[in-house]
Coordinates of C-alpha atoms and ligand atoms in Angstrom, one line a residue:
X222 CA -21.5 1.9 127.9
X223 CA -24.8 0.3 127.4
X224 CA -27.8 1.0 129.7
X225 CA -29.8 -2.5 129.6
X226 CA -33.0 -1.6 127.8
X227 CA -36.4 -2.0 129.6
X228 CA -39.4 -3.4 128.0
X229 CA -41.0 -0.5 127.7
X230 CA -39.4 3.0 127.0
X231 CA -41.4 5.8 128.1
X232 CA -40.5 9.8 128.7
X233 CA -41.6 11.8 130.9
X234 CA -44.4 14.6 130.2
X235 CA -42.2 17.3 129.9
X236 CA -40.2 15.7 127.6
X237 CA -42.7 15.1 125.6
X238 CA -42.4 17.6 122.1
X239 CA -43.2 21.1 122.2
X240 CA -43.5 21.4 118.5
X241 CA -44.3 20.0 115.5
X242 CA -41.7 19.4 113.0
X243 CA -42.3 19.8 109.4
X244 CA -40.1 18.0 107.4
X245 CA -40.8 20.0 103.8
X246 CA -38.8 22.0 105.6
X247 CA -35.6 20.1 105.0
X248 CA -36.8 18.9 101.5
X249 CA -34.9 20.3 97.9
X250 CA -37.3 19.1 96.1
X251 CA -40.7 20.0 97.8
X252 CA -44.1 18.3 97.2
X253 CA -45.7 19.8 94.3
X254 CA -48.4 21.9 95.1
X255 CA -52.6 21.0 95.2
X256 CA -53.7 22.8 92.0
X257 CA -57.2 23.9 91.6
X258 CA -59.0 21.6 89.0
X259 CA -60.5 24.0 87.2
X260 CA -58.2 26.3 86.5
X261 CA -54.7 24.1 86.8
X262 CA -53.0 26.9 89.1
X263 CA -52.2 26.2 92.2
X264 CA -54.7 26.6 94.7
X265 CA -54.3 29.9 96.8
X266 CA -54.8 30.1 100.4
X267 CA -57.9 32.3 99.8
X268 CA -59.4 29.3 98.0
X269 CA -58.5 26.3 100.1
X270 CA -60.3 28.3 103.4
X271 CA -63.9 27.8 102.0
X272 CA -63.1 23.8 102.6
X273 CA -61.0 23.8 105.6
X274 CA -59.5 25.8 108.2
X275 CA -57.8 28.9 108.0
X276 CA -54.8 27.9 110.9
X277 CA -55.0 24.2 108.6
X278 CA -54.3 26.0 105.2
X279 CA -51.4 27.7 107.0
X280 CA -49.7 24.6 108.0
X281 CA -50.5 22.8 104.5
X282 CA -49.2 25.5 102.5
X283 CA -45.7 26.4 104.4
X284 CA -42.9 24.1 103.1
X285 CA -40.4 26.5 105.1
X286 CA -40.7 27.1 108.4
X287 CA -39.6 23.7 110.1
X288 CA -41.1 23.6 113.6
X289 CA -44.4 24.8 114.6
X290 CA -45.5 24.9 118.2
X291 CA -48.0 22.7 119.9
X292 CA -50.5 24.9 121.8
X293 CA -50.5 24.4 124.9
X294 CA -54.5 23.0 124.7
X295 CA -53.6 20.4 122.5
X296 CA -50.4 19.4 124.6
X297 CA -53.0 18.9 127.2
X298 CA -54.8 16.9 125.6
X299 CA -52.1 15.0 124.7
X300 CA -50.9 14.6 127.7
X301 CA -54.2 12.1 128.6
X302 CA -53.0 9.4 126.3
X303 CA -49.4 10.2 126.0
X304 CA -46.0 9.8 125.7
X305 CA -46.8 6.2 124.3
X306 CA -44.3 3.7 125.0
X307 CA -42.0 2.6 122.4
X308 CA -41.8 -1.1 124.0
X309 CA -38.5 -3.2 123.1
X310 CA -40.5 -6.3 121.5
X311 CA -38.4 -9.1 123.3
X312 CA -40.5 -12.0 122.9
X313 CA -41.5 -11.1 119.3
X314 CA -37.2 -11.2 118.7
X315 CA -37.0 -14.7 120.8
X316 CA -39.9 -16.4 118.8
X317 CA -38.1 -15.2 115.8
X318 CA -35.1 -16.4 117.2
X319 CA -33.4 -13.1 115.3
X320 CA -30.3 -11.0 116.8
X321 CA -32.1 -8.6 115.6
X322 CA -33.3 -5.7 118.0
X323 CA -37.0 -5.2 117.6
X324 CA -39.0 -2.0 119.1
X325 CA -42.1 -0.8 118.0
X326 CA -43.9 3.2 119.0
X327 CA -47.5 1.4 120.3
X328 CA -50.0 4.1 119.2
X329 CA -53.1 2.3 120.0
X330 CA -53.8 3.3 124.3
X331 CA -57.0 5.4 123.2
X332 CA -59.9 5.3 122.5
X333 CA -59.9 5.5 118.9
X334 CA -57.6 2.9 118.8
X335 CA -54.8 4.9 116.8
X336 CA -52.5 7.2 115.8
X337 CA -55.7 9.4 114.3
X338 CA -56.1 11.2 117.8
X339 CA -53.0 12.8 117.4
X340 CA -54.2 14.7 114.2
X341 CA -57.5 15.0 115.3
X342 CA -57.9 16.8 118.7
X343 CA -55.4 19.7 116.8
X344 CA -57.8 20.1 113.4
X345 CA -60.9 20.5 116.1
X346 CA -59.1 22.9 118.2
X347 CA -58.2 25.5 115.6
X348 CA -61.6 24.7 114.0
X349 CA -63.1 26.1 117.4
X350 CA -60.4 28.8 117.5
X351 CA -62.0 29.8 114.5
X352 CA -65.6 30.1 116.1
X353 CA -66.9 27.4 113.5
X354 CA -70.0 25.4 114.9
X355 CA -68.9 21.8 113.5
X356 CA -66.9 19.8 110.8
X357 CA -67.3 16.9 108.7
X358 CA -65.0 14.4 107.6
X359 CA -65.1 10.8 106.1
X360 CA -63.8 7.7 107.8
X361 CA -63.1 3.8 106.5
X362 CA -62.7 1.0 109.2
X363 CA -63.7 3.9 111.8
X364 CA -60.6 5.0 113.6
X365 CA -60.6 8.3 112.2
X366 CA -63.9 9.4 113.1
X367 CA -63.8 8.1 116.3
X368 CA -60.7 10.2 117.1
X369 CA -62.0 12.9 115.2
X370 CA -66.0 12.8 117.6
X371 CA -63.1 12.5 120.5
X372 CA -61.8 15.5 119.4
X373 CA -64.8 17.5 118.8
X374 CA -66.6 16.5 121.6
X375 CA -63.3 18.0 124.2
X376 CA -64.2 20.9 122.3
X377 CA -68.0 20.9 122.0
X378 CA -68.0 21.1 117.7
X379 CA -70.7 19.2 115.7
X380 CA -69.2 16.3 113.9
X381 CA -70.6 15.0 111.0
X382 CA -69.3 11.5 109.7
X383 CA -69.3 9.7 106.1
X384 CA -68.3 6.3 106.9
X385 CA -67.8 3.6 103.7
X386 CA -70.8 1.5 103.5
X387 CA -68.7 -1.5 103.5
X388 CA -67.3 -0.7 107.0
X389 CA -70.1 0.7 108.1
X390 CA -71.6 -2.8 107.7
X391 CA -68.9 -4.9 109.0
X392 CA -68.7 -2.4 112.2
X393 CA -71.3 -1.3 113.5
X394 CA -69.9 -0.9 117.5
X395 CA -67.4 1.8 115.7
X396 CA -70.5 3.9 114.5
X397 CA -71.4 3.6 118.3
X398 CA -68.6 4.9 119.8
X399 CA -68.7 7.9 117.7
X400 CA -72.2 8.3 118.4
X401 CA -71.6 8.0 122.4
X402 CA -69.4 11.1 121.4
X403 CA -71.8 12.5 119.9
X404 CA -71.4 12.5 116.3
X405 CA -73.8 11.4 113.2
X406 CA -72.6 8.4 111.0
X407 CA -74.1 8.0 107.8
X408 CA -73.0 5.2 105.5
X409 CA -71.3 6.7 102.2
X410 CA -72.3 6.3 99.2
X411 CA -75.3 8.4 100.8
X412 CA -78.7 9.9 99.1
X413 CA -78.2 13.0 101.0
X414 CA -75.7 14.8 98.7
X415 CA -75.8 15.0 94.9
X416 CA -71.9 13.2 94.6
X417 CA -73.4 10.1 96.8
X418 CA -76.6 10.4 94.6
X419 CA -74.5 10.5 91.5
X420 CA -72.1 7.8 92.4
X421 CA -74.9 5.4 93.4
X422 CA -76.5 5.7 89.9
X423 CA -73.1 5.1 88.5
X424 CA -71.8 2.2 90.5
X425 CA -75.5 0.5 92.2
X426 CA -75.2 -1.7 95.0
X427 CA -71.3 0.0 95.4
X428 CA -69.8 -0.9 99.1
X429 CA -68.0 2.3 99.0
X430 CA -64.7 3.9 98.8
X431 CA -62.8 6.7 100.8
X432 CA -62.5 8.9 97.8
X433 CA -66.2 8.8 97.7
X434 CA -67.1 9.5 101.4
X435 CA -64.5 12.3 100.9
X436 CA -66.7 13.5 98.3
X437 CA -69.7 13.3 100.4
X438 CA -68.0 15.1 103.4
X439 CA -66.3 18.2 101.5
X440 CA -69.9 18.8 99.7
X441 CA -71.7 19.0 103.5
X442 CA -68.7 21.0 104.5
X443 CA -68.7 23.7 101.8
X444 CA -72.7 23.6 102.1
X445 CA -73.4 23.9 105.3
X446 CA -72.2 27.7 107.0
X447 CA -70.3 27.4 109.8
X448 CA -68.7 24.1 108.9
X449 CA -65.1 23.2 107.3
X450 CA -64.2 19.6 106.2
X451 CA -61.2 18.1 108.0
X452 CA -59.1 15.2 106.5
X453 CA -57.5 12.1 108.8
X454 CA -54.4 11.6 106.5
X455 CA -52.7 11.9 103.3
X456 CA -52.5 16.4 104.0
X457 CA -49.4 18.0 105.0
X458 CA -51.2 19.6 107.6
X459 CA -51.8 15.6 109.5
X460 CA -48.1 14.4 108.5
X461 CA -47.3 17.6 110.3
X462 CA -49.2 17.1 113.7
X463 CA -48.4 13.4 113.1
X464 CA -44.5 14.4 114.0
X465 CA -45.4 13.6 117.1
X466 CA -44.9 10.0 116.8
X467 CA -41.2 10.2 115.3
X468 CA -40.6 12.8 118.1
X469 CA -41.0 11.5 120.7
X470 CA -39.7 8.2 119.1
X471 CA -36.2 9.2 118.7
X472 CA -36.4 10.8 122.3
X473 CA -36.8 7.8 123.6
X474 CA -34.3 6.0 121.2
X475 CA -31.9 8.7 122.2
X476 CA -31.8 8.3 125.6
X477 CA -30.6 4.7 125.3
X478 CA -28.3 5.9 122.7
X479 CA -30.3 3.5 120.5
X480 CA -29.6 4.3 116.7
X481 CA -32.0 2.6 114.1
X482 CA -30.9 1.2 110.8
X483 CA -34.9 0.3 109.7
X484 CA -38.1 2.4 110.2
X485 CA -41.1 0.8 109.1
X486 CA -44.3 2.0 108.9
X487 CA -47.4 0.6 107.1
X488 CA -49.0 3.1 104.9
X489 CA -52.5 3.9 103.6
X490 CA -52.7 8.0 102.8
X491 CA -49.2 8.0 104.7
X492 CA -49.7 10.3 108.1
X493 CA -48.6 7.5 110.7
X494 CA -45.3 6.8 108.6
X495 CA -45.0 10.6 107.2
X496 CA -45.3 10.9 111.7
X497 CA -43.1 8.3 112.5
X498 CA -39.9 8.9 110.1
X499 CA -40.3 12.6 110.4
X500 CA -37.0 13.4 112.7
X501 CA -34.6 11.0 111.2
X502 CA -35.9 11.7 107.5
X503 CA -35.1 15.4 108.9
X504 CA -31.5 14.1 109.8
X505 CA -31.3 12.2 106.3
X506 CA -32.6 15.2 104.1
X507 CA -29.8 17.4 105.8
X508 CA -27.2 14.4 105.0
X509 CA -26.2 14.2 108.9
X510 CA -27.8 10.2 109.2
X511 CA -28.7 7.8 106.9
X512 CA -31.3 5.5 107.7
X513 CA -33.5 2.6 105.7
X514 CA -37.3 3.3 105.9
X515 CA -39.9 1.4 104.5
X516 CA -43.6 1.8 103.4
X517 CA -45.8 -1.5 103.8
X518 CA -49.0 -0.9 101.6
X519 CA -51.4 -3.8 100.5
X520 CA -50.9 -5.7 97.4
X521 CA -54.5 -4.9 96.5
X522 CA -54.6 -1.4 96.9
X523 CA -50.7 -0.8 96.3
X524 CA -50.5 2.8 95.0
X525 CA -46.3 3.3 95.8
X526 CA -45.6 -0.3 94.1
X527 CA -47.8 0.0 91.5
X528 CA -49.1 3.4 91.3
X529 CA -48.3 6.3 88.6
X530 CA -46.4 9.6 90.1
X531 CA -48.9 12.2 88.6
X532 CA -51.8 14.6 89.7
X533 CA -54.6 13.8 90.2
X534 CA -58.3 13.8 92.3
X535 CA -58.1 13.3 96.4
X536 CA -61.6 12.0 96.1
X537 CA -64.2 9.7 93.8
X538 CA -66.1 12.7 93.0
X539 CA -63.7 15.2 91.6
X540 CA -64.2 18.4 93.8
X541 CA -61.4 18.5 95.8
X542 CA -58.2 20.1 94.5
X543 CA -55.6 17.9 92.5
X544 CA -52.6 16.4 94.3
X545 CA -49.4 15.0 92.7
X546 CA -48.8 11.7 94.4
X547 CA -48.5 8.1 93.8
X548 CA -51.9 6.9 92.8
X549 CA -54.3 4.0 91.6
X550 CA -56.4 6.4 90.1
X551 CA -59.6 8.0 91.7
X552 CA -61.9 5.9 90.5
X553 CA -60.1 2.7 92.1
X554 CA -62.2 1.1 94.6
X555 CA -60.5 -1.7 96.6
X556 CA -62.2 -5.0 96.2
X557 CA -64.2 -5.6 98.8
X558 CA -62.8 -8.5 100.6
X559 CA -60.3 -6.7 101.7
X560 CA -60.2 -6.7 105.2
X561 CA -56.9 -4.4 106.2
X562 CA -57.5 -0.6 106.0
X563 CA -55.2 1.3 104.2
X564 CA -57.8 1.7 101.0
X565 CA -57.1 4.8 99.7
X566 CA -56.2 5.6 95.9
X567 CA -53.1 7.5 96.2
X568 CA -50.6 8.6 98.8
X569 CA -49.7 11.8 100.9
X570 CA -47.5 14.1 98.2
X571 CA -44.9 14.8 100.6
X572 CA -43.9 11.2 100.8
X573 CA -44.6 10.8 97.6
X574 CA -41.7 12.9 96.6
X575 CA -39.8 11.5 98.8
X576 CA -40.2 8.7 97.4
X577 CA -39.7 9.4 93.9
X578 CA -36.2 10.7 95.0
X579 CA -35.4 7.5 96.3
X580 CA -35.2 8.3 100.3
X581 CA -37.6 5.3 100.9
X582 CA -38.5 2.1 99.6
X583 CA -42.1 0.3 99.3
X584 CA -43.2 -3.2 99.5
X585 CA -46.4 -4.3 98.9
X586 CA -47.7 -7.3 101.2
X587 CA -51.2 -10.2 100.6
X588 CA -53.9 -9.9 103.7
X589 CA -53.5 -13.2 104.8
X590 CA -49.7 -13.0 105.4
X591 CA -50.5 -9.6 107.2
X592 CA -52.7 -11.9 109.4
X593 CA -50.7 -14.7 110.1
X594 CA -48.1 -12.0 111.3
X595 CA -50.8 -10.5 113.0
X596 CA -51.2 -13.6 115.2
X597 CA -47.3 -14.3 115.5
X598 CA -47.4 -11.0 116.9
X599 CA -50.7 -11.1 119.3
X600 CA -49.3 -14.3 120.7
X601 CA -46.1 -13.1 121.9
X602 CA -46.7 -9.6 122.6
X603 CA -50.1 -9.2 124.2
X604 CA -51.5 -7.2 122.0
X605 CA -54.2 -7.9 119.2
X606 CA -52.8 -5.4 116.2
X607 CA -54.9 -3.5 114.1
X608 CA -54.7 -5.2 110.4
X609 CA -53.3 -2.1 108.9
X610 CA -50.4 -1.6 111.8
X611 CA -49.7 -5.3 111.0
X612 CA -49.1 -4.9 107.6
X613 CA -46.3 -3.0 109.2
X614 CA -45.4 -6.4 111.8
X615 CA -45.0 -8.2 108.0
X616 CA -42.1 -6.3 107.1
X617 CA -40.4 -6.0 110.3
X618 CA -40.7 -9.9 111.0
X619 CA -39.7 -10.5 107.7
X620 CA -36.1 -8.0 108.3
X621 CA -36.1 -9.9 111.3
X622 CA -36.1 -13.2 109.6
X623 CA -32.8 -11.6 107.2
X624 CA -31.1 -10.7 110.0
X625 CA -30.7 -14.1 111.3
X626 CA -29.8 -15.7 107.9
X627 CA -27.2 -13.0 107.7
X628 CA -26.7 -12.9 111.1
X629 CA -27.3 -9.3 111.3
X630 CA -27.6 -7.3 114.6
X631 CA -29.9 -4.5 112.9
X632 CA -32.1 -2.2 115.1
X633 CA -35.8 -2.2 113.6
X634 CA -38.3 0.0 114.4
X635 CA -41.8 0.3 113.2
X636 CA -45.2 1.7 113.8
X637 CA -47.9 -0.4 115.8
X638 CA -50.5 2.2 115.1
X639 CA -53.5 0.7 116.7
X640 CA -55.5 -2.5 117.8
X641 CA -57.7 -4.3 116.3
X642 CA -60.7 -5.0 118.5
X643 CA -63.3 -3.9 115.8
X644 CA -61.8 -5.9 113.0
X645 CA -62.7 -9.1 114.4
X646 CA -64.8 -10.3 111.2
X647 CA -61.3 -10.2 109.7
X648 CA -60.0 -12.0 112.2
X649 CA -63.1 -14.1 111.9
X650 CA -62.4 -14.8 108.3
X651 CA -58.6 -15.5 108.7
X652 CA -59.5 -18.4 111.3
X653 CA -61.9 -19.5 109.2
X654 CA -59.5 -20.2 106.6
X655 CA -62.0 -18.1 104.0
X656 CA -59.9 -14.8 103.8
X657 CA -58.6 -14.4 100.3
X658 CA -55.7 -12.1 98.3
X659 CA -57.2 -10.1 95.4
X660 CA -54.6 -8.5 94.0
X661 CA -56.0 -6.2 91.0
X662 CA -54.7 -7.0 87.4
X663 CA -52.4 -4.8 85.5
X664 CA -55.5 -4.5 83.2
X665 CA -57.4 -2.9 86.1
X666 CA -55.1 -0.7 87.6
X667 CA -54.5 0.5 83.4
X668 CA -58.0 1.0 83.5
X669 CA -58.0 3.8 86.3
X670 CA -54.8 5.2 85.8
X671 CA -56.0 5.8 82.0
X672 CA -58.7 8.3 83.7
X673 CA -56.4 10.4 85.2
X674 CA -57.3 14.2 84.7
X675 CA -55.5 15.3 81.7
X676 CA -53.8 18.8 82.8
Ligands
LIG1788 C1 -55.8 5.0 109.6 C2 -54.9 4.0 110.1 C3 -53.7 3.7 109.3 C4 -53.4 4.3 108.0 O1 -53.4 5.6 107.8 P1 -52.1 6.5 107.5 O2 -52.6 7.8 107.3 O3 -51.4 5.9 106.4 O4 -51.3 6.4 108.8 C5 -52.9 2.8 109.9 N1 -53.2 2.2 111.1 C6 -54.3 2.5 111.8 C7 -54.5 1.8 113.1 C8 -55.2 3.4 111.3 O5 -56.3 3.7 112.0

């Protein structure tokens, strides 16, 4: 029996997830650990609180205990801007003329225009649990610190925001929404701590990099008393609060007796799609489903596709802790035409495990076909997509697109993480017919990778 599927597919609150659900849980082979650079052990509890939060180090450091529960603050909270729809994308699957079934989880109805909120308002309530007077954190195209001055002005915490010059410059209405939420914005590389100084002298006239304003922002943090630093992706910790997504995804699936055979997710440290496949990865690591899920990256900052499994720096400036992931090496700094988001070096190390034992794939896709799906997309299904949720559209139209030649009915599902209403010089530049693919060299990405900490 088939229920006919509405448009949109929402849940009520109180069906909305009471807990978290931490995949590592279900993993054999867990994410190696973050190892202390100095010493090569891994980093203790003890040591990881002087950066962030004690509650925060919990939830990184516990690969065992599979759900944790969502105070009942932050399900208030939550409860503002969700459950989001997960909306059945009917016109996108006429245009495509595909018998493919398309639905995407729409994460962009707040203010920060993502996924990041999710993360966010639960890192500034235990950071006010813990009686600390304000964070500090680093942010690319913005969304992050947006959520993250959302966050900590609910809870009345100073917020303290490293934004990469390059974005800084192309957006400046993002620096004022945080600011109407009270935050500061400086641009990153910055004279006001001795990694900025230090990179600038390196690299003059740099636009920036996220490793770097994660530099920036851990160095304030440890500096400052009364302050932690608090990270938007790539942790265990935001893949954890991220859950939420894939929760309340398959809820909704599951009501319509709706079972997907691809989840796609674009990915830049990895929390929206580490959020988003949590449940049924859950079902696959436990051998009860089997599904086919799919990280989207950019080709010119594609760390899964082209990246070497191995540890190494979170940031530009060396001082945060090592992590074994898939990475470009810390030193790689996206060129600067690129337009998308999802600029980071390497890639969360729970999915990058996951990876490496072959329970997802990776493509790799150019900024201007991300684009033209971006406007496929806006023009059927009303909504202008953030560039980094379309890299994401790509992929599915492109299944889309093999399901008809095969004439395949597949169920898709993938991420829309957010909207795009501050990237419009991208947008600009794509109409203009100026955007262009830089996709680095094997040369280049040699380069980095050959200045990889040697452990
Ligand atoms: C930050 C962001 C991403 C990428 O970050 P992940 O941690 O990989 O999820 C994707 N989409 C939007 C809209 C974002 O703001």
């Amino acid at each position: 029996m088939s229920k006919e599927i509405p448009y949109k597919i929402y849940l009520e609150e109180d069906e909305m997830p009471k807990a978290w659900y931490n995949m590592r849980a279900d993993m054999k082979n867990k994410p190696a650990p973050l190892l202390n650079p100095g010493t090569g052990a891994p980093m203790k509890a003890e040591e990881l609180e002087g950066v962030f939060c004690s509650e925060l180090v919990k939830q990184e450091l516990d690969n065992d205990t599979a759900y944790f529960e969502i105070p009942e603050e932050i399900r208030k909270f939550y409860k503002m801007y969700r459950p989001s729809p997960l909306v059945r994308a009917y016109c996108l699957e006429k245009k495509l003329g595909t018998p493919a079934k398309i639905y995407y989880k729409f994460e962009g109805n707040n203010t920060s225009g993502s996924h990041k909120l999710n993360s966010a308002i639960a890192q500034a309530y235990y950071a006010k649990q813990q009686g600390l007077k304000g964070v500090t954190t680093e942010t690319g195209a913005g969304q992050w610190g947006t959520a993250l001055s959302m966050a900590c002005s609910y809870f009345d915490l100073d917020c303290k925001v490293y934004m990469v010059k390059v974005s800084y410059e192309q957006k400046p209405f993002r620096r004022e929404v945080m600011r109407t939420y009270g935050a500061s914005v400086t641009p990153s590389p910055s004279m006001d701590t001795e990694v900025g100084k230090k990179i600038l002298a390196e690299h003059p006239g740099t636009t920036g990099s996220l490793g770097c304003a994660i530099s920036e922002a851990v160095e304030v943090a440890v500096g400052t008393p009364g302050y932690r630093y608090v990270l938007g992706s790539v942790l265990n910790q935001v893949l954890l609060h991220q859950s939420v997504i894939g929760l309340e995804t398959k809820a909704a699936l599951d009501k319509y007796d709706i079972t997907p055979d691809i989840i796609i997710g674009c990915a830049g440290g990895g929390s929206n799609l580490g959020g988003l496949i949590s449940p049924f990865m859950g079902e696959k690591l436990r051998g009860e489903k089997d599904y086919r899920i799919i990280a989207v990256e950019p080709a010119s900052c594609p760390s899964f596709t082209r990246g070497t499994y191995a540890y190494d720096f979170c940031d530009t400036g060396m001082v945060c802790p090592l992590s074994k992931m898939y990475t470009l090496g810390s030193g790689f700094i996206p060129a600067p035409n690129h337009a998308g988001g999802l600029r980071y070096h390497g890639m969360s190390s729970t999915l990058s495990q996951l990876y490496a034992d072959g329970y997802m794939e990776a493509r790799s896709v150019k900024q201007t076909e991300v684009f033209e799906a971006a406007e496929m997309f806006a023009r059927v299904e009303g909504i202008l997509p953030a560039p980094e949720s379309s890299h994401a559209i790509k992929a599915a139209i492109d299944e889309a697109l093999k399901c008809k030649e095969n004439n395949e009915e597949k169920t898709i599902v993938f991420g829309l993480t957010g909207t795009g209403y501050f990237d419009l010089v991208a947008y600009e530049k794509f109409h203009d017919g100026v955007m262009e693919d830089y996709i680095p060299s094997d040369e280049e990405i040699a380069a980095s990778i050959a200045k990889l900490p040697k452990l």
